[in-house]
Backbone as a chain_set.jsonl record, in Angstrom:
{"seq": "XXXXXXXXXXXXXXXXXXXXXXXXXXXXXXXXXXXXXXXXXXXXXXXXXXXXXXXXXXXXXXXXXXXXXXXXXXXXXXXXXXXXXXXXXXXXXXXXXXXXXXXXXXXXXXXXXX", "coords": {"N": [[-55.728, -71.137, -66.875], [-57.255, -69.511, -69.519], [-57.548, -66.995, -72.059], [-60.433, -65.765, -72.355], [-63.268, -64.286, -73.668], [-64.486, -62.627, -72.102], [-63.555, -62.42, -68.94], [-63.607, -63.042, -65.589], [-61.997, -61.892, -62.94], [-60.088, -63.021, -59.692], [-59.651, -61.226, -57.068], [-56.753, -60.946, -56.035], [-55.541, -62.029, -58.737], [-56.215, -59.658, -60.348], [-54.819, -57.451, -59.283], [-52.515, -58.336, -59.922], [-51.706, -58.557, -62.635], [-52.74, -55.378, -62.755], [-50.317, -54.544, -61.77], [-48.362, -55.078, -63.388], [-48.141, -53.388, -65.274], [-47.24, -50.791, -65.403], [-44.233, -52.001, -66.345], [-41.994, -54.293, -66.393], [-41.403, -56.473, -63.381], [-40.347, -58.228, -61.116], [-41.269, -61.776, -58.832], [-41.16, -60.632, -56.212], [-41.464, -57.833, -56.18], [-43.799, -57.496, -57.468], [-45.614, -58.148, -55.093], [-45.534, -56.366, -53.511], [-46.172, -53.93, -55.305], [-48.928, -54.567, -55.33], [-50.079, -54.355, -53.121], [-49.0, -51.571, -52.205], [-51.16, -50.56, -54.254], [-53.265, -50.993, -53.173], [-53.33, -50.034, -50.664], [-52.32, -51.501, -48.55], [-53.951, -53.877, -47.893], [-54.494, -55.51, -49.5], [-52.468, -58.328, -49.635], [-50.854, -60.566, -50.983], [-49.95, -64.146, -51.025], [-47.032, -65.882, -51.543], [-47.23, -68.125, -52.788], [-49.335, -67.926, -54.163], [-49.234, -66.047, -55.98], [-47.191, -66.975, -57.403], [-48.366, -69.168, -58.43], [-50.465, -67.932, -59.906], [-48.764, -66.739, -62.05], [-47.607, -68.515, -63.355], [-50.149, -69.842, -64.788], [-51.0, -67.6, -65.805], [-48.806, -67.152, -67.888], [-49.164, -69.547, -69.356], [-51.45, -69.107, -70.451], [-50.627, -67.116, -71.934], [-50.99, -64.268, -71.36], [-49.151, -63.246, -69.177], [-45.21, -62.837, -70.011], [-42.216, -63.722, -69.125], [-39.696, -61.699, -69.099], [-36.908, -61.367, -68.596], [-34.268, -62.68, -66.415], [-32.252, -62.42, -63.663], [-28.97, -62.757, -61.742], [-29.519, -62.593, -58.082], [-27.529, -62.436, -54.848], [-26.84, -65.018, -55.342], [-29.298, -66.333, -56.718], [-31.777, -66.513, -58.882], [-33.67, -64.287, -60.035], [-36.617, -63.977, -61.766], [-38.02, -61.745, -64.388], [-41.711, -60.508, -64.962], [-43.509, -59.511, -67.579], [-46.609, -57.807, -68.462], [-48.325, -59.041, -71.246], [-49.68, -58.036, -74.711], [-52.455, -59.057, -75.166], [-52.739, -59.84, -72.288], [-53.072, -56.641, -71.075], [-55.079, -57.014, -73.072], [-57.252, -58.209, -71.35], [-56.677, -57.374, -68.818], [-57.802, -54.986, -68.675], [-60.869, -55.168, -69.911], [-61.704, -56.147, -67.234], [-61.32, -54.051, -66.019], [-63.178, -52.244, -66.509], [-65.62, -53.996, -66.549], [-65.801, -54.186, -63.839], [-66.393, -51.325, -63.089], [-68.58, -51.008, -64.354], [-70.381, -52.957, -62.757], [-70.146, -51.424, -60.158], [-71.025, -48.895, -60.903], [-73.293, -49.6, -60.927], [-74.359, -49.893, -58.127], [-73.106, -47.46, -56.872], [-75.058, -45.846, -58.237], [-77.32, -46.419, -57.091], [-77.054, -45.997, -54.313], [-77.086, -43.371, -54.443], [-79.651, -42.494, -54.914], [-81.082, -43.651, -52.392], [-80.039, -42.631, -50.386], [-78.234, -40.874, -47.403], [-78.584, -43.198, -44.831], [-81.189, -42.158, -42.057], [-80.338, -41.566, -38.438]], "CA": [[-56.617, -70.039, -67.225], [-57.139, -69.163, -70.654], [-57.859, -65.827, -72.092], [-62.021, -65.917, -72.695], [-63.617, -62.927, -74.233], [-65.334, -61.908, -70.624], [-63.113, -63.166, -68.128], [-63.587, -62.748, -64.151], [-60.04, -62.304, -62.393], [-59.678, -63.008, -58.572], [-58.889, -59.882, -56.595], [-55.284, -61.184, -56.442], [-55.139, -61.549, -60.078], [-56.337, -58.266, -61.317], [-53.843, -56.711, -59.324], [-51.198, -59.122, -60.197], [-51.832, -58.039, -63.977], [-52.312, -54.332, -62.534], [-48.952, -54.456, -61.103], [-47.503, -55.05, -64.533], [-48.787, -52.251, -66.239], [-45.934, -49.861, -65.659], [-43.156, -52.151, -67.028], [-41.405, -55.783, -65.94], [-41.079, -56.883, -62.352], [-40.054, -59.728, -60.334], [-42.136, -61.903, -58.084], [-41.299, -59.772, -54.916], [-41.625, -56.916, -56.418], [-45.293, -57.692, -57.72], [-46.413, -58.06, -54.211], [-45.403, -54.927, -53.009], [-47.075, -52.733, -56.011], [-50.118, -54.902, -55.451], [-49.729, -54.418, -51.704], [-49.359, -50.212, -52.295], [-52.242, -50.133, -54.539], [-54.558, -51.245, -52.244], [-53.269, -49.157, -49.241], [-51.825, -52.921, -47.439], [-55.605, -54.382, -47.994], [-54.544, -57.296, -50.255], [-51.46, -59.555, -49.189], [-50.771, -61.815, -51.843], [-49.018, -64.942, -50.941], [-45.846, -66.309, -52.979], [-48.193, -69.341, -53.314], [-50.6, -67.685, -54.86], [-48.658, -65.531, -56.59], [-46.443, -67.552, -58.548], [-49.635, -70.172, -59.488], [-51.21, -67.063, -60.458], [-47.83, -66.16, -63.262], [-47.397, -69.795, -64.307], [-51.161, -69.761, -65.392], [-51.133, -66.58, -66.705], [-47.432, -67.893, -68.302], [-49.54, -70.975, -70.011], [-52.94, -68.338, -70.893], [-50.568, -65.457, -72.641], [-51.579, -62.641, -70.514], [-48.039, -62.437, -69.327], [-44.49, -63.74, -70.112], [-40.957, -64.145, -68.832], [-38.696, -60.623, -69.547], [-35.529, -61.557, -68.446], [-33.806, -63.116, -65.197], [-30.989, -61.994, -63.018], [-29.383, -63.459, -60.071], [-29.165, -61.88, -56.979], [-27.662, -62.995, -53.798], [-26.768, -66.54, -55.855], [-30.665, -66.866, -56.73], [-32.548, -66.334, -60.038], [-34.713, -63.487, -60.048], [-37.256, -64.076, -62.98], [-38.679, -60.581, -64.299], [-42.438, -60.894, -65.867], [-43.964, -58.163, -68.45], [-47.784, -57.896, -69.624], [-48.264, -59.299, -72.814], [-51.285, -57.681, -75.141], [-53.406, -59.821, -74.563], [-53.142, -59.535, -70.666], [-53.458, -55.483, -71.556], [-56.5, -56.67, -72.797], [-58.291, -58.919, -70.275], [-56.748, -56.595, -67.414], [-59.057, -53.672, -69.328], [-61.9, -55.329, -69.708], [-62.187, -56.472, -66.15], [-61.533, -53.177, -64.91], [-64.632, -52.03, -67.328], [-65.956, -54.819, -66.106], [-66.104, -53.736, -62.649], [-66.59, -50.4, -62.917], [-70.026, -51.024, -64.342], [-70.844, -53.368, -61.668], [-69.619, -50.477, -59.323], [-71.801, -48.156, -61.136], [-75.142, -49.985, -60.669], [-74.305, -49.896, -56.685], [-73.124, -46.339, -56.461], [-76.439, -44.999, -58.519], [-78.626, -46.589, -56.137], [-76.796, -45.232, -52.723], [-77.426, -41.891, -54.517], [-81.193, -42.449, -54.794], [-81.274, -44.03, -51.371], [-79.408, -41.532, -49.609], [-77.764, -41.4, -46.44], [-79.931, -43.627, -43.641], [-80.922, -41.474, -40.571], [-80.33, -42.035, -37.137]], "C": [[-56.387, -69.717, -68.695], [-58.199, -68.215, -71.138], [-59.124, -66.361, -72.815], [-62.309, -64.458, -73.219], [-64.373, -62.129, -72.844], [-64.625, -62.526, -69.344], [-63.331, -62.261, -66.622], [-62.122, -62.737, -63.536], [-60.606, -62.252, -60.975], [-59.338, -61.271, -58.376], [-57.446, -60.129, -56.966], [-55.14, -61.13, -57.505], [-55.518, -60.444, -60.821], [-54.933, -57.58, -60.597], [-52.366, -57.06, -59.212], [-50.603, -58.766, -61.559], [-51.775, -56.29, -63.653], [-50.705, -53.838, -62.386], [-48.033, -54.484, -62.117], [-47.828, -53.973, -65.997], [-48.144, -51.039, -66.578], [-44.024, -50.378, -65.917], [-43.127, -53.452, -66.234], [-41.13, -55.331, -64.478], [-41.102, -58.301, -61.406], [-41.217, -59.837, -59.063], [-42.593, -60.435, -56.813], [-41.73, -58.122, -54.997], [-43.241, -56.337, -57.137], [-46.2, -57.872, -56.327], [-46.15, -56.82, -53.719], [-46.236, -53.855, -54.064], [-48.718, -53.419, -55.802], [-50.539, -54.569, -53.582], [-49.782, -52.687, -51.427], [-50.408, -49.707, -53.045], [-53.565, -50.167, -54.335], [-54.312, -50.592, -50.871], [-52.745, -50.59, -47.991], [-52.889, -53.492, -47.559], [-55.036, -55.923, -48.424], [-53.108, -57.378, -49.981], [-51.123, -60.596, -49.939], [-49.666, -62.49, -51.372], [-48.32, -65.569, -51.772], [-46.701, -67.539, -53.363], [-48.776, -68.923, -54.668], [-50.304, -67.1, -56.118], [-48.086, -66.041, -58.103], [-47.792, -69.116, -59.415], [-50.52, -69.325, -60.612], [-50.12, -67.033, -62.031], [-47.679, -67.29, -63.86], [-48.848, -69.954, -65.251], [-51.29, -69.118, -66.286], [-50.407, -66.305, -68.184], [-48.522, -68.069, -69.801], [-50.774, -70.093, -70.825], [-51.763, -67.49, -72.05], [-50.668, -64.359, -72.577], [-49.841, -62.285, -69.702], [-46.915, -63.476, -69.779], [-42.872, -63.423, -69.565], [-40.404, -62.996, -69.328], [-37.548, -61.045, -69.96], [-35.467, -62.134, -66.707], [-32.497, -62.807, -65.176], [-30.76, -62.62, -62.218], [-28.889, -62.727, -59.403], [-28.948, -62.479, -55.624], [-27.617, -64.845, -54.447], [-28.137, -67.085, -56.17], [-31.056, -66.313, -58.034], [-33.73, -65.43, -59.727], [-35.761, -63.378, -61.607], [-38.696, -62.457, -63.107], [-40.328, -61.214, -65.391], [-42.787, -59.37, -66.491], [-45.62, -58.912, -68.787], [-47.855, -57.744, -70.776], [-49.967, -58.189, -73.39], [-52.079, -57.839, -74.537], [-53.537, -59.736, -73.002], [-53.059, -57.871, -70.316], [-55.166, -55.616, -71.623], [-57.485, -57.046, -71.599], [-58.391, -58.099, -69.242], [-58.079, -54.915, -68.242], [-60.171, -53.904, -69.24], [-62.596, -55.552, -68.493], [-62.364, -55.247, -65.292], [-63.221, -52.339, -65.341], [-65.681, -52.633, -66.684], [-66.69, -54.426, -64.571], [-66.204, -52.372, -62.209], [-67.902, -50.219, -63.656], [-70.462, -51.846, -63.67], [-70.715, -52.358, -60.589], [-70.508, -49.598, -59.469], [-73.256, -48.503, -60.803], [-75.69, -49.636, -58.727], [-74.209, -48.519, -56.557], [-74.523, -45.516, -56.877], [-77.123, -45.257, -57.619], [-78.642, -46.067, -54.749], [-77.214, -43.904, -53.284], [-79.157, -41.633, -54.185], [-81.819, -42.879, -53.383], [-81.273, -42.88, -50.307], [-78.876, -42.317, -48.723], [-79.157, -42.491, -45.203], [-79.863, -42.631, -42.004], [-81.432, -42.053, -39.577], [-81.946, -41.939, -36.125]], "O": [[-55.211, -69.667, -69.053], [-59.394, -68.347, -70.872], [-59.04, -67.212, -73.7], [-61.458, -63.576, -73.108], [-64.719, -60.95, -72.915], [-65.379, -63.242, -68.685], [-63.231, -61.035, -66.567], [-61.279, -63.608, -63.747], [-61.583, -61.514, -60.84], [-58.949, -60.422, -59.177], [-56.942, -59.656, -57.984], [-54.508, -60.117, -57.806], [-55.101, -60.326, -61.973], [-54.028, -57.206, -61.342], [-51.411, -56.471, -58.706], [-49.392, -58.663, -61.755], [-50.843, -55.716, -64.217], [-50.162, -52.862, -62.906], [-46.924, -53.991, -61.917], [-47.709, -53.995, -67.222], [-48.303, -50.365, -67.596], [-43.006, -49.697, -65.795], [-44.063, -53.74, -65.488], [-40.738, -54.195, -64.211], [-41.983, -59.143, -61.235], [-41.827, -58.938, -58.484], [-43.569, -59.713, -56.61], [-42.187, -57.415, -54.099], [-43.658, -55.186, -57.263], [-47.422, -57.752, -56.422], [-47.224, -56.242, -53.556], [-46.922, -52.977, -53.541], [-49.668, -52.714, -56.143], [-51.704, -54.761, -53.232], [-50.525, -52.334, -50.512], [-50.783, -48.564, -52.782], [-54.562, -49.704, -54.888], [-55.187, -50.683, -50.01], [-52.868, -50.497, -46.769], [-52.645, -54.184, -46.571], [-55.126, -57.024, -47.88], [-52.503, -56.317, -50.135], [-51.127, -61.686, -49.367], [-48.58, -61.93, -51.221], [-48.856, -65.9, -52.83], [-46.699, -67.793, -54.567], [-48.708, -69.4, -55.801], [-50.859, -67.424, -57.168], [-48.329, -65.743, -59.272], [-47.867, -69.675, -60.509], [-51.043, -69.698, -61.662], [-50.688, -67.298, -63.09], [-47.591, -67.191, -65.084], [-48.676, -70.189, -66.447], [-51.594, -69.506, -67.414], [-50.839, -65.707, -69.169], [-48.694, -67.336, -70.775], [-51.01, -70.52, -71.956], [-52.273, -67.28, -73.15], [-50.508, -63.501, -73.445], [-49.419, -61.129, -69.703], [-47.207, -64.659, -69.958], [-42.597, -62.309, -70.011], [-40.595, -63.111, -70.539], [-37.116, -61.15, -71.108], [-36.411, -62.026, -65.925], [-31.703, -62.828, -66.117], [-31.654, -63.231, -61.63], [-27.898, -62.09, -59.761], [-29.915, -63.026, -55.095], [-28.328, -65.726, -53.964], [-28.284, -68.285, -55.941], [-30.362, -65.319, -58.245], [-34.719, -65.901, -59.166], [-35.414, -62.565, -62.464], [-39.685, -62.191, -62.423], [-40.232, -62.056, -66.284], [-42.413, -58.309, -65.991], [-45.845, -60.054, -69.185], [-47.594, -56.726, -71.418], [-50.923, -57.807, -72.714], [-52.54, -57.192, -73.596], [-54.674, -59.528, -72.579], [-52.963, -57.701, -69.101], [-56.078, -55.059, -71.012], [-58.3, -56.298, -71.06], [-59.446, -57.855, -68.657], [-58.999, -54.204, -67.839], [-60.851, -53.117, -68.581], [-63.8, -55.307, -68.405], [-63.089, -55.137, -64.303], [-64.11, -51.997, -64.562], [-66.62, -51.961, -66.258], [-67.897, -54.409, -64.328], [-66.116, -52.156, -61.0], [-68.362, -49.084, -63.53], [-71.662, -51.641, -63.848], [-71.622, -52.655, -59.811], [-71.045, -49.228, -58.425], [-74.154, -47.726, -60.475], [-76.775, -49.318, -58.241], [-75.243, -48.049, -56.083], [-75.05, -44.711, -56.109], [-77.719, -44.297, -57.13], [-79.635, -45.761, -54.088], [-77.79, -43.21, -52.446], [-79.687, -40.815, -53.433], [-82.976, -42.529, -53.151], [-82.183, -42.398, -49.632], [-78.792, -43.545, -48.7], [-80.355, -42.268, -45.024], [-78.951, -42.472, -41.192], [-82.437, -42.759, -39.5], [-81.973, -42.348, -34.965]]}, "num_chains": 1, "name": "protein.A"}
């Protein structure tokens, strides 16, 4: 993936980039804030997950903090870079004027009666 001036993100990846918006965190710890900010809705799998941070890695949108080990294992922390500041902005822009075109029109519609 490489940062475009209009980019589309996956559900999973907006709130993979969301999730890093209040400071560095490790894989496991990126599914769980993405996992509470949807109310349990989205489920991201470590699959997906970690294809998602190596991409994002290789794009610039995020990069590598620091690593610890815990339990004899390497915990690798990531941080949002600028650049994945910006893309995650625009998409939410992004979709909050797609959002807007839908909510004006339920207003003009109204409710449907029974």
């Amino acid at each position: 993936m490489t940062p475009r001036k209009n980019p589309s993100l996956t559900e999973p990846q907006y709130f993979i980039l969301a999730a890093l918006m209040d400071g560095p965190l490790h894989g496991y710890g990126i599914i769980k804030a993405a996992e509470r900010a949807t109310d349990g809705r989205l489920r991201i799998a470590v699959g997906t997950l970690y294809g998602a941070l190596e991409r994002f890695e290789r794009a610039g949108l995020v990069a590598a903090d620091r690593e610890e080990i815990v339990d004899g294992r390497a915990r690798r922390y990531y941080r949002l870079t600028d650049d994945g500041t910006q893309v995650l902005g625009r998409e939410a822009l992004r979709m909050q004027q797609a959002a807007a075109v839908v909510i004006g029109r339920s207003r003009d519609v109204g409710v449907a009666r029974a």
